[in-house]
PDB file of C-alpha atoms in Angstrom:
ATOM      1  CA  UNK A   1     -46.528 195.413  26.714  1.00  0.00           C
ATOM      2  CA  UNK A   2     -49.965 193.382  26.056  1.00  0.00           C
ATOM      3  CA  UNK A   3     -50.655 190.459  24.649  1.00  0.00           C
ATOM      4  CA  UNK A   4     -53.514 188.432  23.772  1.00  0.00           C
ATOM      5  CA  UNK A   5     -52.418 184.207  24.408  1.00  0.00           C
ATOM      6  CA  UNK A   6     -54.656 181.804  23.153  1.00  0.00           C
ATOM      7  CA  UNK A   7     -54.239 178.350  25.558  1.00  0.00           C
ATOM      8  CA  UNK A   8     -55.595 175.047  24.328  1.00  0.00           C
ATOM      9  CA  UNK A   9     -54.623 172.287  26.946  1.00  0.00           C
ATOM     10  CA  UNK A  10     -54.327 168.758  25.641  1.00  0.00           C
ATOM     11  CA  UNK A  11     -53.647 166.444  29.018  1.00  0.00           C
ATOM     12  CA  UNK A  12     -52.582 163.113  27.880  1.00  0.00           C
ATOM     13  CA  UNK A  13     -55.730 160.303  28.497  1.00  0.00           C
ATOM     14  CA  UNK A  14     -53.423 158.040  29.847  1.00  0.00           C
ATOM     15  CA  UNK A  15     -51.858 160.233  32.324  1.00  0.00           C
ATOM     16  CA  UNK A  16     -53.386 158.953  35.948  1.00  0.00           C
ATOM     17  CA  UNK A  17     -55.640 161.286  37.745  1.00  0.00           C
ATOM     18  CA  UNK A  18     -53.610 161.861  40.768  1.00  0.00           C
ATOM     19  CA  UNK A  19     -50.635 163.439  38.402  1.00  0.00           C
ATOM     20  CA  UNK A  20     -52.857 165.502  36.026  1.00  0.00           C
ATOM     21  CA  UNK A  21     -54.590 166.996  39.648  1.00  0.00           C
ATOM     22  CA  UNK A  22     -51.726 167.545  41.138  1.00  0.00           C
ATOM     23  CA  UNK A  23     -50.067 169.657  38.007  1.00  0.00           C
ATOM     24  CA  UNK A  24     -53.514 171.175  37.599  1.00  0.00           C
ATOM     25  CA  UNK A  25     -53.106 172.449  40.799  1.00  0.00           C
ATOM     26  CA  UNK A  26     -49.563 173.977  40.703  1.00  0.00           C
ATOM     27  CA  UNK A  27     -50.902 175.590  37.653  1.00  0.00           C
ATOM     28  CA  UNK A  28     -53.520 177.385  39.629  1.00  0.00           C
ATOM     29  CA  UNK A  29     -51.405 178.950  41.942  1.00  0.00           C
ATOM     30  CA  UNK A  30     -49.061 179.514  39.615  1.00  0.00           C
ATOM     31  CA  UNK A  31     -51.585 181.629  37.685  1.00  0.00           C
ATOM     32  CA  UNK A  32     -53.478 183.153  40.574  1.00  0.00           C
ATOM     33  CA  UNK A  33     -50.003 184.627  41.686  1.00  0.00           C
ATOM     34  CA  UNK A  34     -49.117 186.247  38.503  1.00  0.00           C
ATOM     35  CA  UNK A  35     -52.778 187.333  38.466  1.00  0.00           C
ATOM     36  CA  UNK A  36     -52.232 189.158  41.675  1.00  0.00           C
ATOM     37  CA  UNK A  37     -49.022 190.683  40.469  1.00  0.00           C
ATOM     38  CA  UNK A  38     -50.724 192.487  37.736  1.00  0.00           C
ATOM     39  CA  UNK A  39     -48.889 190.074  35.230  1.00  0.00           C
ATOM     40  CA  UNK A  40     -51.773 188.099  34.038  1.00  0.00           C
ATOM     41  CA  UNK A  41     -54.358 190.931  33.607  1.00  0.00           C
ATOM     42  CA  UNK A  42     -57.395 188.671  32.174  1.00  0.00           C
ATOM     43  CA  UNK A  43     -58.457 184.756  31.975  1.00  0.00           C
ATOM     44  CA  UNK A  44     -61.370 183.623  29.990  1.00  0.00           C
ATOM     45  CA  UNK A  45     -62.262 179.895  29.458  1.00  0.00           C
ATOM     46  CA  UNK A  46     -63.617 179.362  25.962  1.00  0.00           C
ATOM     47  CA  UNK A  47     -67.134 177.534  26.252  1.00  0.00           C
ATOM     48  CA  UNK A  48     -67.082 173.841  24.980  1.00  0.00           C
ATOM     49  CA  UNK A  49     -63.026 173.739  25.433  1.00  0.00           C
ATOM     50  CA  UNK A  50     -60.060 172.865  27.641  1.00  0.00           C
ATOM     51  CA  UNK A  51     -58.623 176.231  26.331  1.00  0.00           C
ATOM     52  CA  UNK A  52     -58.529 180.302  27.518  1.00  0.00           C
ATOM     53  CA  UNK A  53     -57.759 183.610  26.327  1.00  0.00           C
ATOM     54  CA  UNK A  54     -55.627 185.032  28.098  1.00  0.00           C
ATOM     55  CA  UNK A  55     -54.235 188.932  28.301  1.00  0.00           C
ATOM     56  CA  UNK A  56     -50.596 189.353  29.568  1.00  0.00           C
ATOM     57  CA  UNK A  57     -48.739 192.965  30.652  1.00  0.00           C
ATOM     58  CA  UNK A  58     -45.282 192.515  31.109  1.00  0.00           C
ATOM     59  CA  UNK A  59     -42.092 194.207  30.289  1.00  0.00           C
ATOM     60  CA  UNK A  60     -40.701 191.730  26.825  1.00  0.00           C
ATOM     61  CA  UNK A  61     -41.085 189.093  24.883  1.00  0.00           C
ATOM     62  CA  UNK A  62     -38.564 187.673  27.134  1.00  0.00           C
ATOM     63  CA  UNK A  63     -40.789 188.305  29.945  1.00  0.00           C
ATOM     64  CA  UNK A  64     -43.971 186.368  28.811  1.00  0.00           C
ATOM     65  CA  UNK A  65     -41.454 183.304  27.313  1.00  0.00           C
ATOM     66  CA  UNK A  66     -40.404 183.151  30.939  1.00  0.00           C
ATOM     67  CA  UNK A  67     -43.828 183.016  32.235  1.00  0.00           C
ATOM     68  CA  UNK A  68     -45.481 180.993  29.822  1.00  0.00           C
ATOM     69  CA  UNK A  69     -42.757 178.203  30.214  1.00  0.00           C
ATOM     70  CA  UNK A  70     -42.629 177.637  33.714  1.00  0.00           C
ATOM     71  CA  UNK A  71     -46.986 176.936  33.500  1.00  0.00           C
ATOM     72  CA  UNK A  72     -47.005 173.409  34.913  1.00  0.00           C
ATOM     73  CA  UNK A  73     -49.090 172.673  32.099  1.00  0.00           C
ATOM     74  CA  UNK A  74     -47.021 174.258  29.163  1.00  0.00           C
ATOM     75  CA  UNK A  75     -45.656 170.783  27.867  1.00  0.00           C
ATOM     76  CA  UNK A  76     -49.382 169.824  27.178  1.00  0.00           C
ATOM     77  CA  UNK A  77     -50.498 173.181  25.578  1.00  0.00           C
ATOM     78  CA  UNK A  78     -50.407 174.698  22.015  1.00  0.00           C
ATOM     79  CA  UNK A  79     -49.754 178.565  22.626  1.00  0.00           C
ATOM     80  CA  UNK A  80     -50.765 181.158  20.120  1.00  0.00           C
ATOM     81  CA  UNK A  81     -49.641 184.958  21.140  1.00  0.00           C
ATOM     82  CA  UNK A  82     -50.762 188.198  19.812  1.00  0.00           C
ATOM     83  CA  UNK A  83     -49.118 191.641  20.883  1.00  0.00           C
ATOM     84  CA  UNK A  84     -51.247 193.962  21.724  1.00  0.00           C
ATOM     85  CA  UNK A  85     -51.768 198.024  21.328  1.00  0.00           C
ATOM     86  CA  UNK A  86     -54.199 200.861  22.514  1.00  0.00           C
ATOM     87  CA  UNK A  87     -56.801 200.923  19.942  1.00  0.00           C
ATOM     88  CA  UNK A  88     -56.683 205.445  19.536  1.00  0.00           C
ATOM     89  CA  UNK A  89     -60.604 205.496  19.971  1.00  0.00           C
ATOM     90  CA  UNK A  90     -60.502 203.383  23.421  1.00  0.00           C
ATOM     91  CA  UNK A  91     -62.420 205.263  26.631  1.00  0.00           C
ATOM     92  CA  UNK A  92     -60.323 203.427  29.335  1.00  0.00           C
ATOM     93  CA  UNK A  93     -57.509 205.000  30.441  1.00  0.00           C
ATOM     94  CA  UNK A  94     -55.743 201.599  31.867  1.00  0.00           C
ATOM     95  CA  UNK A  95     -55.637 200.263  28.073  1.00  0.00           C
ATOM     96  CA  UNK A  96     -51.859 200.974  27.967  1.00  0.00           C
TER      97      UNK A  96
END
């Protein structure tokens, strides 16, 4: 199943530096992994924000709840989700 996730990050200004880097960094791996498993199929950052869109293929709902809640960053984000389809006039054959 595919989705499209729309990511806006919202850090708290008062949280110190060394905190924000440090979850900032977890999230990074975090991602990369699941980007390497095939999970996370696409990452955009949106010019001018702290956001991304974002295109998932996993199994369930279920699935991307699971992934999408253990982000180190998830308590600071608003998360909009969108499933996803093969459009019938698509050329690529990996648009499942």
């Amino acid at each position: 199943m595919l989705f499209h996730v729309r990511m806006d990050v919202n850090i708290p200004l008062d949280m110190p530096a060394d905190v924000a880097n440090e979850i900032k960094a977890r999230e990074k791996a975090y991602s990369q992994d699941l980007q390497r498993s095939g999970k996370w199929r696409h990452i955009w950052r949106l010019v001018g924000e702290y956001a991304n869109y974002s295109v998932f293929d996993v199994e369930s709902n279920a699935e991307l709840h699971e992934i999408l809640s253990g982000l180190p960053l998830f308590p600071y984000m608003k998360i909009s989700v969108t499933p996803l389809c093969r459009h019938p006039s698509s050329i690529r054959d990996d648009d499942i």
